[in-house]
Coordinates of C-alpha atoms in Angstrom, one line a residue:
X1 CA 0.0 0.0 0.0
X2 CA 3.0 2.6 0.7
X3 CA 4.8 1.4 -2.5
X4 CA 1.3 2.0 -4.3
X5 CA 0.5 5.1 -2.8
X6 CA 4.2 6.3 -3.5
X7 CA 4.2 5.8 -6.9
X8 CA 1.0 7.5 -7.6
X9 CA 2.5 10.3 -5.7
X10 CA 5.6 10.7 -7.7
X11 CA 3.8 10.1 -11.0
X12 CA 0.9 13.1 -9.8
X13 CA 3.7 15.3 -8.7
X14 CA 5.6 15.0 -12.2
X15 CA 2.8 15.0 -14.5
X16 CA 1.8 18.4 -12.5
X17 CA 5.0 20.2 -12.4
X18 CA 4.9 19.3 -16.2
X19 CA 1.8 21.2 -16.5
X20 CA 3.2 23.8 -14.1
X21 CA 6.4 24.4 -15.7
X22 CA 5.6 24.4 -19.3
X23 CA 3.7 28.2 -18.5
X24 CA 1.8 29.7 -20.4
X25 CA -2.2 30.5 -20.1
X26 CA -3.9 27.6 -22.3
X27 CA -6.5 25.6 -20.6
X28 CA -5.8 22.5 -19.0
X29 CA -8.5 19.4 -19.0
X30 CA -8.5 16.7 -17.0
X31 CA -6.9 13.4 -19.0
X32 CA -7.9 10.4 -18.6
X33 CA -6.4 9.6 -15.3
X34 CA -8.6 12.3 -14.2
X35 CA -5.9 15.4 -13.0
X36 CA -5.3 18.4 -13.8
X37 CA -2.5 20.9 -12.8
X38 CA -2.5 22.8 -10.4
X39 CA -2.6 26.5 -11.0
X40 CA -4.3 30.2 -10.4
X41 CA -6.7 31.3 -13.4
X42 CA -4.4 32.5 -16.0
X43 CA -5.1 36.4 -14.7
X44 CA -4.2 35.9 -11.5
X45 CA -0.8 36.9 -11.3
X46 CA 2.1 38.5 -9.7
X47 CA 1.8 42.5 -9.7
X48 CA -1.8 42.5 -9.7
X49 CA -5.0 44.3 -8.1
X50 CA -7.7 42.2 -6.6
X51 CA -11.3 44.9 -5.7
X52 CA -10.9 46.5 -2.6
X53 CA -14.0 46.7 0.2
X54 CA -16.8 46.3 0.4
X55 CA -16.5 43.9 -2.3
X56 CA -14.5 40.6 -1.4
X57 CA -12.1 39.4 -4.3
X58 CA -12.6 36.5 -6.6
X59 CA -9.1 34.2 -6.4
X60 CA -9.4 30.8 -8.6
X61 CA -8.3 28.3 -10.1
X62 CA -7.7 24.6 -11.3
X63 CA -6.8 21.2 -9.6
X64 CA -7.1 17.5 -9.4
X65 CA -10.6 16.4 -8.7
X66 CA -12.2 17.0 -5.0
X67 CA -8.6 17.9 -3.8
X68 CA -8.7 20.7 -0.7
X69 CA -7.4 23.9 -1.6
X70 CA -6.1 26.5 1.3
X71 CA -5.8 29.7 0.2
X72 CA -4.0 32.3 2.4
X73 CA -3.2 35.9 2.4
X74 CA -0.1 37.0 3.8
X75 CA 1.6 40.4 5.0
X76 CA 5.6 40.8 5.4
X77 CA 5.1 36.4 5.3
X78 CA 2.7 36.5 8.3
X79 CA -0.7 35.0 7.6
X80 CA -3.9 37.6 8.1
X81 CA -6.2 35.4 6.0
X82 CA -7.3 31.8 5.1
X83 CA -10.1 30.6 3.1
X84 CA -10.5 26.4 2.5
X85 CA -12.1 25.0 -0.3
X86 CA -11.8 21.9 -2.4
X87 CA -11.9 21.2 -6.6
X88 CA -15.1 21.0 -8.4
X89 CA -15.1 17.6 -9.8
X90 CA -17.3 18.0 -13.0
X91 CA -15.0 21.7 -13.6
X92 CA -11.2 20.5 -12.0
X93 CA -12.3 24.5 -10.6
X94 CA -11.8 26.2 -7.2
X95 CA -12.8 29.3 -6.3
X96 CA -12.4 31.6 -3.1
X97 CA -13.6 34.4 -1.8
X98 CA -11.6 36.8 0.2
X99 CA -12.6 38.7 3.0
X100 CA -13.0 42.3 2.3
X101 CA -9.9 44.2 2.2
X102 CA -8.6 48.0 3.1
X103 CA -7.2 49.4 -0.2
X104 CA -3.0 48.7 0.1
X105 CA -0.4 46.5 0.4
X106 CA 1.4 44.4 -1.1
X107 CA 0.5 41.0 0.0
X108 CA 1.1 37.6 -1.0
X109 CA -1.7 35.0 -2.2
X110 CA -0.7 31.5 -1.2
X111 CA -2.6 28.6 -2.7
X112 CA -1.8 24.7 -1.7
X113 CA -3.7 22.0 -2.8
X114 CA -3.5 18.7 -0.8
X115 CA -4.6 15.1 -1.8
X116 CA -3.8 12.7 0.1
X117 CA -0.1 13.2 1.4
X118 CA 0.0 15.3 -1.7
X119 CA 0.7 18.7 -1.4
X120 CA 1.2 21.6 -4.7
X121 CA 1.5 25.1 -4.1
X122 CA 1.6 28.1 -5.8
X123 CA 2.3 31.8 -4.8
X124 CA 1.5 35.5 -6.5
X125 CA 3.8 37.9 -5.1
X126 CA 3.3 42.2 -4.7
X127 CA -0.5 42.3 -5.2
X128 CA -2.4 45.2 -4.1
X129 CA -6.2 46.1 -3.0
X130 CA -7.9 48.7 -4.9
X131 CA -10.3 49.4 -7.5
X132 CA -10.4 47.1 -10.9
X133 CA -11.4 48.6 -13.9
X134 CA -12.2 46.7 -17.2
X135 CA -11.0 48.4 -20.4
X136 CA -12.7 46.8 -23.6
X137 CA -13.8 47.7 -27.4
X138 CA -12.1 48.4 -30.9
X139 CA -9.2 50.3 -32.3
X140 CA -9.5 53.8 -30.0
X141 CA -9.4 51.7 -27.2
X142 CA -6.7 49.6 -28.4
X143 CA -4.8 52.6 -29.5
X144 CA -1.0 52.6 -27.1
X145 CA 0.4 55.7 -25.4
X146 CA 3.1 55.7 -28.2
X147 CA 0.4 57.2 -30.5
X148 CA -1.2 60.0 -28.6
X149 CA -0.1 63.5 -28.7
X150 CA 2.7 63.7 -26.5
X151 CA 3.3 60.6 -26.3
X152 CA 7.3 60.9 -25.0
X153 CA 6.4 62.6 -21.9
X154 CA 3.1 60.5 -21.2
X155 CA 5.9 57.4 -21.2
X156 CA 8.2 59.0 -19.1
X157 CA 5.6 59.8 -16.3
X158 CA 5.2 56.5 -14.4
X159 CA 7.3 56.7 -11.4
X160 CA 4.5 58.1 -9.9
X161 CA 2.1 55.7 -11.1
X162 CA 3.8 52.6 -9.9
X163 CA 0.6 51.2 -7.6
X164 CA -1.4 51.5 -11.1
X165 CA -1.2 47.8 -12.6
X166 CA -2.1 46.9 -15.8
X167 CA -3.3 43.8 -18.1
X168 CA -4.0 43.5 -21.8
X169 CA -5.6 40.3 -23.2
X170 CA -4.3 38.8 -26.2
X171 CA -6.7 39.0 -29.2
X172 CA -8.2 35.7 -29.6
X173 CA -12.0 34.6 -30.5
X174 CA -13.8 31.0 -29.4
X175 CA -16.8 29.8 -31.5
X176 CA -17.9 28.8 -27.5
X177 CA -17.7 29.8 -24.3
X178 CA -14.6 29.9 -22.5
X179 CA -13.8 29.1 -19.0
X180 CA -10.3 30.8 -18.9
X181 CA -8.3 32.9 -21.1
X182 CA -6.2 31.7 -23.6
X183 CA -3.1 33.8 -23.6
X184 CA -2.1 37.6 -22.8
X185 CA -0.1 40.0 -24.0
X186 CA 1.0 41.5 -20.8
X187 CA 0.7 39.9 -17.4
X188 CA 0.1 42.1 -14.5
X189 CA 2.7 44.3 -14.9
X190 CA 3.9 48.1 -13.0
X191 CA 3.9 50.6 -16.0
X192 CA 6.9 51.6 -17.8
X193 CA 7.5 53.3 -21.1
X194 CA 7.8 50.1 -22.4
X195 CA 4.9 48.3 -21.7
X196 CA 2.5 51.1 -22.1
X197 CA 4.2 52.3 -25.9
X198 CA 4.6 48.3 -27.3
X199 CA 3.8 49.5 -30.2
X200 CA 1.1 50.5 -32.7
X201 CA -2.4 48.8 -31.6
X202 CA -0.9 46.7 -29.3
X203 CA -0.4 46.7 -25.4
X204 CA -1.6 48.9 -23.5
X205 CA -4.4 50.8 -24.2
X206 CA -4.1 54.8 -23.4
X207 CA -7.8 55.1 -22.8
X208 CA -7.6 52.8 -20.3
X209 CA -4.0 53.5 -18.8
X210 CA -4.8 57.5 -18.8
X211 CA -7.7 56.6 -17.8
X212 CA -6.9 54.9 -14.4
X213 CA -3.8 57.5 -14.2
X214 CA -6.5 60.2 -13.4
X215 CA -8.4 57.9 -11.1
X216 CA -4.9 57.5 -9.1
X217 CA -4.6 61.1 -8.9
X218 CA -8.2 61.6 -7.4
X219 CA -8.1 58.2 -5.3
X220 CA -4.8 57.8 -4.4
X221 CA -4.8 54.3 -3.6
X222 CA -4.1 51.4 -6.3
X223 CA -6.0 50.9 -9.6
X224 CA -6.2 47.8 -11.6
X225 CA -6.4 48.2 -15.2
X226 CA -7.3 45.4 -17.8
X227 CA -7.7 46.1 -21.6
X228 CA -9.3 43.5 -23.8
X229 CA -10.0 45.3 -27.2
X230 CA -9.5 44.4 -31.2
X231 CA -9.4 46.5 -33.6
X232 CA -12.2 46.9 -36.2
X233 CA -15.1 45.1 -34.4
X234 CA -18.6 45.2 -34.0
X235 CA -20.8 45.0 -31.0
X236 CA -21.9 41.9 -32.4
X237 CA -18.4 39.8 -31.5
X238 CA -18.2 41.5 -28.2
X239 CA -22.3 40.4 -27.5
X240 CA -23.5 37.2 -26.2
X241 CA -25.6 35.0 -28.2
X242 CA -28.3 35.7 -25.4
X243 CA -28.5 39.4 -25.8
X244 CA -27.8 39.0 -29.7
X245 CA -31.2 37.2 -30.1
X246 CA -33.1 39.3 -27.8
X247 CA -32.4 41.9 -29.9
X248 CA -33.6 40.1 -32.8
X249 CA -29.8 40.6 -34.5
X250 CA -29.5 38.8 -37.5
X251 CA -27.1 36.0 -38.5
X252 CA -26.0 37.3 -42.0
X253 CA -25.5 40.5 -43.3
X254 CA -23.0 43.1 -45.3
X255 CA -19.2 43.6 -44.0
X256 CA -17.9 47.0 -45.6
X257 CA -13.7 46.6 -45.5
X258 CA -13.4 50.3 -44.4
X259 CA -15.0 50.2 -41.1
X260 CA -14.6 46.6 -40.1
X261 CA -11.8 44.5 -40.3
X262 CA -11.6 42.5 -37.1
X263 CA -13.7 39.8 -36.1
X264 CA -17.5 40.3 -36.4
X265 CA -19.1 36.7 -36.0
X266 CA -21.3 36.6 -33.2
X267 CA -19.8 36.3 -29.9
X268 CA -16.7 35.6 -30.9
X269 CA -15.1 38.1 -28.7
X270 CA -17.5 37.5 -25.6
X271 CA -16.5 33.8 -25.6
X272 CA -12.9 34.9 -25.5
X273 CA -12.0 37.8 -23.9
X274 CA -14.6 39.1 -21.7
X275 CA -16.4 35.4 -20.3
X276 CA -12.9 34.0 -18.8
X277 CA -12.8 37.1 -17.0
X278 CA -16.6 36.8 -15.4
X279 CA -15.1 35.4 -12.0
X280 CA -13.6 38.4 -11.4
X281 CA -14.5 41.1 -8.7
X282 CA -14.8 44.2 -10.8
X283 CA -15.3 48.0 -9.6
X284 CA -16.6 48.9 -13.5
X285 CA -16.0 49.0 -16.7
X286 CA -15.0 51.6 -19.7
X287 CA -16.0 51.0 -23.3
X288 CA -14.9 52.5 -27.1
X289 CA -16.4 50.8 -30.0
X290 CA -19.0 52.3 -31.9
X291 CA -17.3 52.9 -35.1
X292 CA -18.1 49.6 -36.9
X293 CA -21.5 49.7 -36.2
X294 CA -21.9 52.9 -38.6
X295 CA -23.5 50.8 -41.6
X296 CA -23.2 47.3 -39.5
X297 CA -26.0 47.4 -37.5
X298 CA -26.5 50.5 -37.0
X299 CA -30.5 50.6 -36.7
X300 CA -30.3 47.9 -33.9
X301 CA -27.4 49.6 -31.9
X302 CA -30.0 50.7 -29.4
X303 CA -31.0 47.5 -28.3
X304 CA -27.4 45.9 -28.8
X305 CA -25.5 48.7 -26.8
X306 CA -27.8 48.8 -23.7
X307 CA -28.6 45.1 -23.5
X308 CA -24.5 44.1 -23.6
X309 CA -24.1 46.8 -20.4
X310 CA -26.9 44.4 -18.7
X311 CA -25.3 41.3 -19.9
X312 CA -22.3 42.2 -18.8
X313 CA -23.1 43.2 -15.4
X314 CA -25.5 40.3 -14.5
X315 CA -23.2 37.4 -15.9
X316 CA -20.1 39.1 -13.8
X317 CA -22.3 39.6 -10.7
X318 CA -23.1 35.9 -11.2
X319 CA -19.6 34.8 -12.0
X320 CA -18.5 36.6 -8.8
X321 CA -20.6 35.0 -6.2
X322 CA -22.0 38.7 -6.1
X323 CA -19.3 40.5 -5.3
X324 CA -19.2 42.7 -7.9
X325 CA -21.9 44.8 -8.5
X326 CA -25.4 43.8 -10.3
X327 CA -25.1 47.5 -11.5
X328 CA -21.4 48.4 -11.8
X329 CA -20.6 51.5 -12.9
X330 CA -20.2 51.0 -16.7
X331 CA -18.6 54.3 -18.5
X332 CA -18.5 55.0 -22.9
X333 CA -17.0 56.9 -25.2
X334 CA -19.5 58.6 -27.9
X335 CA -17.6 58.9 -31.1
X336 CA -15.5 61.6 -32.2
X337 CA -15.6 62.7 -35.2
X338 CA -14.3 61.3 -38.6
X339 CA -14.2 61.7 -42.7
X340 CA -15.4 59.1 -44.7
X341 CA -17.9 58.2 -47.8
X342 CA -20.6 61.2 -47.8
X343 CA -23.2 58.3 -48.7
X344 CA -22.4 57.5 -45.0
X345 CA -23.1 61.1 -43.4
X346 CA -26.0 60.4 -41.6
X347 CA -24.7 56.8 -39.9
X348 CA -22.1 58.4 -37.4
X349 CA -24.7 61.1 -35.7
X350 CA -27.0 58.4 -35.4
X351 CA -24.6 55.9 -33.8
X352 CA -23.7 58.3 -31.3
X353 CA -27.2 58.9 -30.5
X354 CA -27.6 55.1 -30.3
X355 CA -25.1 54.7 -28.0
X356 CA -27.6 56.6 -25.5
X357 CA -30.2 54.4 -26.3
X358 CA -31.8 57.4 -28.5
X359 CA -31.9 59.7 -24.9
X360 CA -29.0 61.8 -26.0
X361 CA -27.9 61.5 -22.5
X362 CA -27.0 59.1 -19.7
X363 CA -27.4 57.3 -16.9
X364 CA -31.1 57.3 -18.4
X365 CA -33.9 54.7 -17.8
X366 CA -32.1 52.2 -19.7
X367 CA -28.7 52.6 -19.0
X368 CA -29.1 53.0 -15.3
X369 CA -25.5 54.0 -13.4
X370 CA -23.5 54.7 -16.8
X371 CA -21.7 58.0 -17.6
X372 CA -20.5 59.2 -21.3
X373 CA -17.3 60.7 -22.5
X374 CA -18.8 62.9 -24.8
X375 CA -15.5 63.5 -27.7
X376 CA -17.5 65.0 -30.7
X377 CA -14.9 68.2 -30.4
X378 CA -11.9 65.8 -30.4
X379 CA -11.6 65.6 -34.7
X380 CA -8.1 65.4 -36.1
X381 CA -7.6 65.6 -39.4
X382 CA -3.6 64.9 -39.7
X383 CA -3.8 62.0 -37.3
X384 CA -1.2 59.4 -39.0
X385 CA -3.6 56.7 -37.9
X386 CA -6.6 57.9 -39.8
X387 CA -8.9 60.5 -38.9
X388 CA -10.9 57.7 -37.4
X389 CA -8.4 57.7 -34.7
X390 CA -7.8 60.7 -33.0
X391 CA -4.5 61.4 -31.1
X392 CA -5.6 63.2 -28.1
X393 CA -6.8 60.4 -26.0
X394 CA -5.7 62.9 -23.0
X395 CA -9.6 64.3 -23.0
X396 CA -10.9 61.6 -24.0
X397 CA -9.8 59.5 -20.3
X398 CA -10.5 63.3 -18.5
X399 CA -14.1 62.8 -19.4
X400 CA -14.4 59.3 -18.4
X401 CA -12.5 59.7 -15.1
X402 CA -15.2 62.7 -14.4
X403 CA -18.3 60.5 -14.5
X404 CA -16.9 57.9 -12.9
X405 CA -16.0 59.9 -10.3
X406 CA -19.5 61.3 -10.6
X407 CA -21.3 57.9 -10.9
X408 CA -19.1 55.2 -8.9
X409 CA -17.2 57.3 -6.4
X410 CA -20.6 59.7 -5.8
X411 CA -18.6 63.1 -6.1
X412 CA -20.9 66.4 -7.0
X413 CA -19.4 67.4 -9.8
X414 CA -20.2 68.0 -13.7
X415 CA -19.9 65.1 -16.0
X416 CA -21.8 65.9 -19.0
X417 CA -22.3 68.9 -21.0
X418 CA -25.2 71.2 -20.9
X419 CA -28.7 69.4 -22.9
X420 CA -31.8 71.3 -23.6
X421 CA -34.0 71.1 -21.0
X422 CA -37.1 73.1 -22.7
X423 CA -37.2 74.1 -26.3
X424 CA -40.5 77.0 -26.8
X425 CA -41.5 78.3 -30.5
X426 CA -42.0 81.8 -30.7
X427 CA -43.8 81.4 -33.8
X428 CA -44.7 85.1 -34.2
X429 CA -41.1 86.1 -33.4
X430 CA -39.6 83.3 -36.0
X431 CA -37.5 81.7 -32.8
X432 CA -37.3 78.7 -31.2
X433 CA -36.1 79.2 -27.2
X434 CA -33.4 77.1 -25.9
X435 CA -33.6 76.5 -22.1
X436 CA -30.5 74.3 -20.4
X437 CA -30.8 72.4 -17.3
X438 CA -27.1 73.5 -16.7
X439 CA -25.3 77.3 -17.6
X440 CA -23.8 77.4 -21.3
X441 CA -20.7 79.0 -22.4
X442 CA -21.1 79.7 -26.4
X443 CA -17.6 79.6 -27.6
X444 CA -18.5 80.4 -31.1
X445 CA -21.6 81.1 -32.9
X446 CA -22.2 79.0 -35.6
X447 CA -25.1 79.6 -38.1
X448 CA -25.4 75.6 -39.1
X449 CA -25.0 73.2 -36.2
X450 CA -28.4 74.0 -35.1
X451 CA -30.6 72.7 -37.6
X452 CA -34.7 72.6 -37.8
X453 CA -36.9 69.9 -39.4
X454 CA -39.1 72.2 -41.5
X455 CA -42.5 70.4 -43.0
X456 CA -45.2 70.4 -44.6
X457 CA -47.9 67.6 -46.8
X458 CA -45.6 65.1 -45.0
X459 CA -42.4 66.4 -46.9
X460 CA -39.8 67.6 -44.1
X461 CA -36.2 68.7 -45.2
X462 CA -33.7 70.5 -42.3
X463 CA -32.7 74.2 -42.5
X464 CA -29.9 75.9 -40.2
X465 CA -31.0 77.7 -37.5
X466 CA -28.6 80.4 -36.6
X467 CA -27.9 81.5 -33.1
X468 CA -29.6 84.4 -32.4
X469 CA -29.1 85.9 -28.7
X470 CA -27.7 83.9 -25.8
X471 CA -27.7 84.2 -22.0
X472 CA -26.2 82.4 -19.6
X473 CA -28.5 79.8 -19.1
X474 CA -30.7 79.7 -22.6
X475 CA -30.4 80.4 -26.1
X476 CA -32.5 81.6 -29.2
X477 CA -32.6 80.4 -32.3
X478 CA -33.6 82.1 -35.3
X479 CA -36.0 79.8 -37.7
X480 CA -37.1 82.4 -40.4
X481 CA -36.2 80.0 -43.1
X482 CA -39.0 78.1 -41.9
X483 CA -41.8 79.0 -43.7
X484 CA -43.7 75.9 -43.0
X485 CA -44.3 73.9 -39.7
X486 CA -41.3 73.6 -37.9
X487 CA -41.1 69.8 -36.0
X488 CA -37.7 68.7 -34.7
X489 CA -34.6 69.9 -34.0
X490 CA -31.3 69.1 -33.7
X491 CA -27.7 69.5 -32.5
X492 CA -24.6 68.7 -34.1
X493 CA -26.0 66.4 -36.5
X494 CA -23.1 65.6 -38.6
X495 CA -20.0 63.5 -39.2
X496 CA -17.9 66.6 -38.5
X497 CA -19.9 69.0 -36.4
X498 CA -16.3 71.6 -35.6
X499 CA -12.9 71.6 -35.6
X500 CA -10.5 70.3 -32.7
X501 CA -11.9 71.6 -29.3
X502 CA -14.0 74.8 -31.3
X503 CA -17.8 73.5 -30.7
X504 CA -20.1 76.1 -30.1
X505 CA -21.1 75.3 -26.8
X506 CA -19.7 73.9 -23.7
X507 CA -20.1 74.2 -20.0
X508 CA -18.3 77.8 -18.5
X509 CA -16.3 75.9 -16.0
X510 CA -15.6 72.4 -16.9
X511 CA -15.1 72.9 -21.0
X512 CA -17.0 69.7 -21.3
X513 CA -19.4 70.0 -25.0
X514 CA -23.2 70.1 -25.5
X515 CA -23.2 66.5 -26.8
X516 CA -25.8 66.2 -30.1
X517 CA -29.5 65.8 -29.8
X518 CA -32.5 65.4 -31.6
X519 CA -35.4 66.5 -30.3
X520 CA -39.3 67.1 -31.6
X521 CA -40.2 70.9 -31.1
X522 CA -43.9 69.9 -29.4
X523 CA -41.6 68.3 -26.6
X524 CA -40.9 70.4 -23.4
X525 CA -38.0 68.4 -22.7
X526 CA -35.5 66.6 -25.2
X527 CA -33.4 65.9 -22.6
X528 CA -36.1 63.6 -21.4
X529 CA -38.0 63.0 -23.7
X530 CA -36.6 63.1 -27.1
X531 CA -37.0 59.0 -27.6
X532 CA -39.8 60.4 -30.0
X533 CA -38.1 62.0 -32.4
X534 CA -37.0 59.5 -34.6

């Protein structure tokens, strides 16, 4: 019985350190003799940031079949936590979760996993409590610090920044469901010039980096970043099939080359790169993708936008045992602005109205607890990467890191720029009266980004309205040209509504931009109620 039991010990120990040894992040399955090795879930890794309190953080992994797992969390090597559990036979999974923790460190997570007089373990080194922050979407998300403007002092200015971690998923896609991820670009890594400017389209994401950079700065405890982006995708490959068909999403359809040239199969992307990361205890979520939805799509972006925030949020409140949040704050940013086919004029205005679920705002009934980066002013016209890909990514992570301090962190401050919040025709004055919910600054006035639906015997065709007189808190609009029945009105309504940072109006103090609307004329408030106009 000892010889027996030693030779299954010394043939478990080197078929595991096999496993162990040969690295790398692809899935291991249980052979025939039934083990598995014995490791942390491929994310789980030295250098990292597990979600601070009140939440409790997510460790797991994989292991032989009903073997005990002890998982312990240690301070300068003493011991101030342990959790027991044992390995999911019909899975080869464990999973614990840890007490809540004070934002700090670092500490060590210990893992042993004992069968029989068998005994593995496995150790992450330097990882820190804070707040986790998933970074996802196409190419303006994937963009790297070595493409923005200024890019050699934004990689120079890390020292600082050293208890901000960061993560980039590899770009891979699964026809199914997978449990873990397959590979990464960068482990958990402290930022240095050279993991944050890899290279073009690469590792690691500005948004996201910049991003949690300005979170530090407001915080001032450790921030976990994770990007998981491609380049060139739909909403479609980042959905899951549940959400797909619930918008009634169909299978087929065109694929124009200029706008999409990444994966765009259903799920692809979910299956991937965002479900092996469901386990995880997340503090939110930012998101850029938009782009090849513009004549993809683009009717059913309303339903496919808000019901992949819902998805997202109930399948990683369920993957998390409910740590994190059923409604985590979950941030966007609504596109910029870019040149392309004039056939296609009308598809970017209404994709950045989509992406509020036709509100022209946010958080709205819909999109409960998410906040919008508003980057209509943000153009660039010499950007070496395409217009499509504007270099100041600076502003674009500013804007984020304002609603999210808004929206997750509960600061009073401004987010969003100034909407409508009554619109009055004067017909026998030939003005339409402007009324914001917040003060307006109007930089410049511009006789053609305001623009009225004019109609009559069910013809309607949109005139400029030119700014007329201002105030601080409304404007007047001058609708002459109108000599019929004027119905809707709207806001920036084009590819290219100004040049770089020269919109016409903005908030006085924060310099954040109206964002566009649309609104009926017989409503008295499109900030509310502008789903009608359609």
């Amino acid at each position: 019985m000892i010889a027996s039991e030693f030779v299954l010990g010394l043939v478990l120990r080197l078929f595991l350190q096999a496993h162990v040894s040969a690295g790398g992040f692809g899935l291991f399955s249980s052979d025939k003799v039934g083990y598995v090795g014995f490791r942390f879930a491929s994310y789980i890794d030295d250098y990292m940031v597990l979600q601070r309190e009140p939440a409790g953080a997510v460790i797991w992994g994989y292991g032989a079949p009903r073997a005990t797992v002890t998982v312990t969390l240690c301070r300068d090597q003493e011991p101030i936590m342990k959790k027991v559990t044992s390995v999911k036979a019909d899975s080869n999974t464990w999973t614990v979760v840890l007490d809540p923790m004070k934002p700090g460190g670092p500490y060590e997570v210990m893992a042993q996993q004992t069968l029989g007089r068998i005994n593995f373990t496995q150790r992450v080194h330097d990882v820190l409590f804070g707040d986790v922050w998933l970074c996802s979407g196409q190419s303006n998300m994937k963009m790297t610090v070595s493409q923005v403007f200024n890019a050699t002092a934004e990689l120079s200015d890390t020292a600082a920044y050293q208890s901000v971690r960061i993560l980039s998923v590899s770009s891979t896609q699964a026809q199914q469901e997978l449990e873990d991820l397959a590979k990464v670009d960068l482990r958990w890594s402290k930022p240095t010039s050279k993991n944050l400017g890899h290279g073009n389209f690469t590792y690691m994401s500005a948004v996201c980096w910049l991003f949690g950079r300005f979170l530090y700065d407001a915080l001032r405890y450790p921030v976990g970043l994770l990007s998981s982006s491609w380049n060139g995708t739909p909403i479609e490959a980042w959905s899951s099939r549940r959400s797909l068909e619930a918008c009634g999403v169909p299978r087929s359809g065109s694929m124009p080359s200029d706008l999409q040239f990444g994966p765009s199969a259903h799920s692809v992307l979910w299956n991937a790169m965002i479900h092996p990361l469901r386990n995880m205890t997340l503090k939110g979520v930012i998101w850029y993708q938009g782009e090849s939805n513009v004549n993809f799509n683009r009717d059913l972006y309303n339903c496919t936008f808000p019901l992949l925030i819902d998805d997202w949020r109930q399948t990683f409140h369920d993957g998390s045992q409910g740590q994190t949040e059923r409604f985590f704050p979950f941030g966007f940013v609504q596109l910029s602005s870019y040149l392309f086919d004039e056939a296609l004029d009308d598809g970017l205005p209404q994709i950045r109205w989509h992406q509020t679920a036709d509100f022209g705002y946010v958080p709205n009934q819909r999109m409960p607890n998410t906040f919008m980066a508003a980057s209509v002013d943000l153009c660039d016209r010499n950007s070496p990467f395409g217009s499509i890909h504007p270099r100041d990514k600076q502003t674009v992570a500013y804007r984020l890191h304002l609603g999210a301090r808004a929206l997750a962190y509960g600061e009073k401050l401004i987010f969003q720029g100034p909407l409508p919040q009554k619109i009055e025709l004067l017909a026998d004055k030939g003005l339409l009266n402007l009324t914001y919910s917040q003060p307006i600054k109007v930089q410049r006035r511009d006789d053609k980004i305001f623009e009225v639906s004019c109609c009559s015997d069910h013809q309607c065709k949109w005139l400029p309205a030119p700014m007329d007189t201002f105030s601080t808190q409304s404007l007047a609009l001058n609708i002459t040209s109108c000599q019929d029945t004027p119905a809707a009105l709207r806001y920036a309504w084009t590819p290219w509504p100004c040049e770089y940072k020269q919109c016409a109006l903005y908030h006085p103090t924060s310099t954040l931009p109206a964002p566009p609307f649309l609104a009926l004329i017989t409503s008295p408030s499109p900030g509310y109620h502008s789903r009608t106009a359609k």
